[in-house]
CSV table of C-alpha atoms in Angstrom, one decimal:
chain,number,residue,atom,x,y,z
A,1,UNK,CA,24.8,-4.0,-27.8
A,2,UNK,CA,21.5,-6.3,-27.4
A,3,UNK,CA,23.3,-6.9,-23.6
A,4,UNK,CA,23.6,-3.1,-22.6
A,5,UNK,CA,20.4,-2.3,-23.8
A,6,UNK,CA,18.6,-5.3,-21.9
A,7,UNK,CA,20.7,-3.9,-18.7
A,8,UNK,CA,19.5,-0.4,-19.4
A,9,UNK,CA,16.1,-1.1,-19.7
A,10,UNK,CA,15.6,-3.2,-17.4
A,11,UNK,CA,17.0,-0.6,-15.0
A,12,UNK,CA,14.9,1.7,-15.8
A,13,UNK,CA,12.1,-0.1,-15.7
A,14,UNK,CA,12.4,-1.7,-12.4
A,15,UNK,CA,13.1,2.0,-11.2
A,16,UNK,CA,10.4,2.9,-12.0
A,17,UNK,CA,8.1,0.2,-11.1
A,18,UNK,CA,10.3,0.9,-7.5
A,19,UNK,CA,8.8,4.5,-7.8
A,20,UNK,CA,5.0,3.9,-9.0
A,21,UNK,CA,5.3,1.3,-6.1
A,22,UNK,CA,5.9,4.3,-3.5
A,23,UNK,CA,3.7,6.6,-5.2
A,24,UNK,CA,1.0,3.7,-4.8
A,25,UNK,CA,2.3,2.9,-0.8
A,26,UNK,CA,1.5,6.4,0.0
A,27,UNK,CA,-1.7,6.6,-1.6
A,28,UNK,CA,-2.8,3.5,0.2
A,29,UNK,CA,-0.9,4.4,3.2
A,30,UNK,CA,0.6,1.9,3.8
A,31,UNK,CA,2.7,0.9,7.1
A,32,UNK,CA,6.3,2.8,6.0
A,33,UNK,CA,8.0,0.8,9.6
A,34,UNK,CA,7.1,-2.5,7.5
A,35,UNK,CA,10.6,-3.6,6.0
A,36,UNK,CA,9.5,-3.5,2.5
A,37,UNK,CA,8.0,0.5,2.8
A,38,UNK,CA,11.7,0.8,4.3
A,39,UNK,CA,13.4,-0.6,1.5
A,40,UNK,CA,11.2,0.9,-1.1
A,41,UNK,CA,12.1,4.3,0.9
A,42,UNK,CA,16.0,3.7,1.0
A,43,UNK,CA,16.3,3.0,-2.3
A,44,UNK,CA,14.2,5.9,-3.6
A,45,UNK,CA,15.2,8.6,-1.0
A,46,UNK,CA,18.7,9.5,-2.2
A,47,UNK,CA,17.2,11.1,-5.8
A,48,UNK,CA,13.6,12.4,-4.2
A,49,UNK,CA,14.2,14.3,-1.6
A,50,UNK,CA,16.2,17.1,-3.5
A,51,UNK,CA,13.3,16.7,-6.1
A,52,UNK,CA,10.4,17.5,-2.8
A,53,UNK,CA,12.2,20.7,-2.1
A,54,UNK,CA,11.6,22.0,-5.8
A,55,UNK,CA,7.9,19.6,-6.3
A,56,UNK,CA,5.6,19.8,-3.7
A,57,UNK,CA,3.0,16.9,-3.1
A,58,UNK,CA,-0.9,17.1,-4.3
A,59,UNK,CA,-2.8,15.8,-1.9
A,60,UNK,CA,-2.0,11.8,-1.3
A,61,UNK,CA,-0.1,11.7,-4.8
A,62,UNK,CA,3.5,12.0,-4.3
A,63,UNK,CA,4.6,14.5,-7.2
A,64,UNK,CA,8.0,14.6,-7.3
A,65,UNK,CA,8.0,10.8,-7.3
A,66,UNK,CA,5.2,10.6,-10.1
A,67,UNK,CA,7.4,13.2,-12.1
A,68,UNK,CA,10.6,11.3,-12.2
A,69,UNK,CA,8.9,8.0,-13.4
A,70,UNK,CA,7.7,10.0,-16.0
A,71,UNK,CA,11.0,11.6,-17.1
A,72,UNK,CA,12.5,8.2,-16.9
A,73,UNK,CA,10.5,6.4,-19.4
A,74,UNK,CA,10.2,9.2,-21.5
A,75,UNK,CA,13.8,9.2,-21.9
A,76,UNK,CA,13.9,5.6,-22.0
A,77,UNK,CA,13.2,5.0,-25.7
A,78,UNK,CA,15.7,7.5,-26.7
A,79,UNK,CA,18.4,6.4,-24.8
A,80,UNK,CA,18.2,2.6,-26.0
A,81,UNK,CA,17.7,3.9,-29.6
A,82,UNK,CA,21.1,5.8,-28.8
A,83,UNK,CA,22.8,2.8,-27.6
A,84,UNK,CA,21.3,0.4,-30.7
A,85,UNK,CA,22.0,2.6,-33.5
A,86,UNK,CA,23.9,5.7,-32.8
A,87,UNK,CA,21.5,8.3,-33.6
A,88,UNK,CA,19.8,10.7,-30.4
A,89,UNK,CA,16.0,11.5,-31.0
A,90,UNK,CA,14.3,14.3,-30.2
A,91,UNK,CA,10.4,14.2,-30.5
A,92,UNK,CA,7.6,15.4,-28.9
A,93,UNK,CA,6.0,11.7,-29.6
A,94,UNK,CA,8.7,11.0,-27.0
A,95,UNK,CA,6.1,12.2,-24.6
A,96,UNK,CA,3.3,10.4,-25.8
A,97,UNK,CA,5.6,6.7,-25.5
A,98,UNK,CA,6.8,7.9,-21.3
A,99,UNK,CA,3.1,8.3,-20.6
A,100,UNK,CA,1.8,4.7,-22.4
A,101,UNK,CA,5.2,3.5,-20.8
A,102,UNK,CA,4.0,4.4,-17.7
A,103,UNK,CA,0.4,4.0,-17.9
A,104,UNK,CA,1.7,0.0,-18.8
A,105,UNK,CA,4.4,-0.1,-16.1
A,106,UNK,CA,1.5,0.7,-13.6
A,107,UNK,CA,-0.7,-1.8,-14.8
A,108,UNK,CA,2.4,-4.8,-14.9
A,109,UNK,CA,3.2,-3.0,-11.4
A,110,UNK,CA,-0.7,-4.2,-10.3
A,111,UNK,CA,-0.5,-7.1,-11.8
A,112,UNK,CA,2.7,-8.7,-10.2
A,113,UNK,CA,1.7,-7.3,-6.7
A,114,UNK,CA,-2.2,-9.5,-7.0
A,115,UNK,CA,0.1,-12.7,-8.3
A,116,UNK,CA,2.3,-12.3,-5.5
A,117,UNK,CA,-0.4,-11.5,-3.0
A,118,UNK,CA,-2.5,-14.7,-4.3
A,119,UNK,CA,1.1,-17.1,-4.1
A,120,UNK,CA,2.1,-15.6,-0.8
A,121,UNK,CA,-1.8,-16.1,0.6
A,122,UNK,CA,-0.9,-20.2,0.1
A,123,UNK,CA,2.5,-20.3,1.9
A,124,UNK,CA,2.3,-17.5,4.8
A,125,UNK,CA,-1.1,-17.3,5.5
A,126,UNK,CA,-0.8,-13.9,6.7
A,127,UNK,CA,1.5,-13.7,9.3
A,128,UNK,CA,4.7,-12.0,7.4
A,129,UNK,CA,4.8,-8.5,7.4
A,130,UNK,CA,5.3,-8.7,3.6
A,131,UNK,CA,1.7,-9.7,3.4
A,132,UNK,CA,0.1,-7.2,5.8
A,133,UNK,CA,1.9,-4.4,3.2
A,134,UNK,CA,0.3,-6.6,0.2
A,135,UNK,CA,-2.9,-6.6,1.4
A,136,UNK,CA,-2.8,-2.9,2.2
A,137,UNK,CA,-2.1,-2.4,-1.9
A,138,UNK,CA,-4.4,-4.8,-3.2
A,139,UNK,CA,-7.5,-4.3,-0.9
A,140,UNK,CA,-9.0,-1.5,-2.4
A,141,UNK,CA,-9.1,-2.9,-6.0
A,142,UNK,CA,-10.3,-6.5,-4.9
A,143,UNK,CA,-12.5,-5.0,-2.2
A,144,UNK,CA,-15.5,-3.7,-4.3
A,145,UNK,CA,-15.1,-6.8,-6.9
A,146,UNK,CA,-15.7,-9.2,-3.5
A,147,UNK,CA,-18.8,-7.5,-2.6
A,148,UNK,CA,-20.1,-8.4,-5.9
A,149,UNK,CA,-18.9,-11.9,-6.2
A,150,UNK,CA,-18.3,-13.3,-3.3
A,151,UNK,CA,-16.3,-16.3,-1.9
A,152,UNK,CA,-17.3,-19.8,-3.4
A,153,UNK,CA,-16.7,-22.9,-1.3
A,154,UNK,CA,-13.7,-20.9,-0.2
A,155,UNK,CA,-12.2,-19.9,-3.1
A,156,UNK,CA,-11.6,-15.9,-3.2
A,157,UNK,CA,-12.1,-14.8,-7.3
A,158,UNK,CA,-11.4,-11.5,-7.0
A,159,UNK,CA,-8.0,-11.9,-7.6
A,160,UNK,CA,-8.9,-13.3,-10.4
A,161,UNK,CA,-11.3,-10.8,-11.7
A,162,UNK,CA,-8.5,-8.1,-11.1
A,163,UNK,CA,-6.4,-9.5,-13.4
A,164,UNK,CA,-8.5,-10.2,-16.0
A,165,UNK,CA,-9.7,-6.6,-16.2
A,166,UNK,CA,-5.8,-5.7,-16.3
A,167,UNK,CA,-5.2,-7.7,-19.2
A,168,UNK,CA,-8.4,-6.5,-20.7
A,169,UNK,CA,-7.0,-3.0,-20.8
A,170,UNK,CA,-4.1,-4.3,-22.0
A,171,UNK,CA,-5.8,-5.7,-25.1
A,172,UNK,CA,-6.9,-2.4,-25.6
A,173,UNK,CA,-3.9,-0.4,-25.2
A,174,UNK,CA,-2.9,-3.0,-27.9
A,175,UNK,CA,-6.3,-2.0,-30.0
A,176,UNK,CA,-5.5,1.7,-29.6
A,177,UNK,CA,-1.9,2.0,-30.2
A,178,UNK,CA,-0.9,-1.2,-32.3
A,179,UNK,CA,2.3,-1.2,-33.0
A,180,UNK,CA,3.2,1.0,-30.5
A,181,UNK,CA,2.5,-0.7,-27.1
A,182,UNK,CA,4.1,-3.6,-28.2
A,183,UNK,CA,7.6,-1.9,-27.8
A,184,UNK,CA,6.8,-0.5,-24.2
């Protein structure tokens, strides 16, 4: 049991860090001919574009995509509490655990894309096309951090500063929902 429901979840949540990634792409707008927007696309395309005929976009939020992250990790807790003991719940605290679970999928989603930036800025120095789409993403939250503190003997903290702030709000997801944000 413990293996299906590491498989399921793990799933579901890299789905859906897949999804909040396009979601984010668009909002940035990002270069979609850069061959991680086309993968991104490819591998979300096949479930969103019946959901675009029913669920119109809002402006630069993609809806449709938004809507299904939503429904999946609201229906992830119930599902691996069917797989573990047997038993199917049905709550409207359901609700409340999909948006925590994807408020915190969000902020890992941010999180992994700065440390992957900040690796990838040693080794490529810019020139793969991975990075260009990085730097598209990250920009606007490091952005207005490096006009406050800028670059130090040619060390860039904003990176830095980023992810202390996300693990700040982490701490306080932890404060404000204690023993329920340590299952998300």
């Amino acid at each position: 049991m413990l293996t299906l429901t590491f498989l399921v979840k793990t799933l579901i949540d890299l789905y859906v860090m897949v999804l909040l990634l396009r979601i984010w792409m668009q909002w940035s707008r990002c270069d979609f001919y850069n061959p991680l927007s086309q993968f991104i696309v490819k591998v979300t395309q096949p479930i969103l574009k019946p959901l675009r005929r029913i669920i119109p976009a809002i402006g630069p939020v993609d809806t449709a995509s938004l809507l299904l992250a939503f429904v999946l990790t609201t229906l992830k807790y119930p599902i691996l509490l069917l797989i573990q003991v047997g038993a199917l719940s049905v709550d409207p605290m359901n609700l409340l655990v999909g948006l925590l679970s994807l408020i915190k999928s969000a902020g890992y989603l941010v999180f992994w894309v700065i440390i992957i930036r900040s690796l990838m800025s040693w080794v490529s120095q810019g020139r793969s096309p991975i990075d260009y789409v990085l730097i598209q993403l990250t920009e606007p939250l490091m952005a207005p951090i490096r006009r406050i503190l800028p670059a130090m003997g040619g060390i860039d903290f904003s990176a830095m500063i980023v992810v202390l702030i996300l693990y700040m709000l982490n701490y306080l997801g932890m404060d404000l929902f204690p023993g329920l944000w340590y299952l998300l």
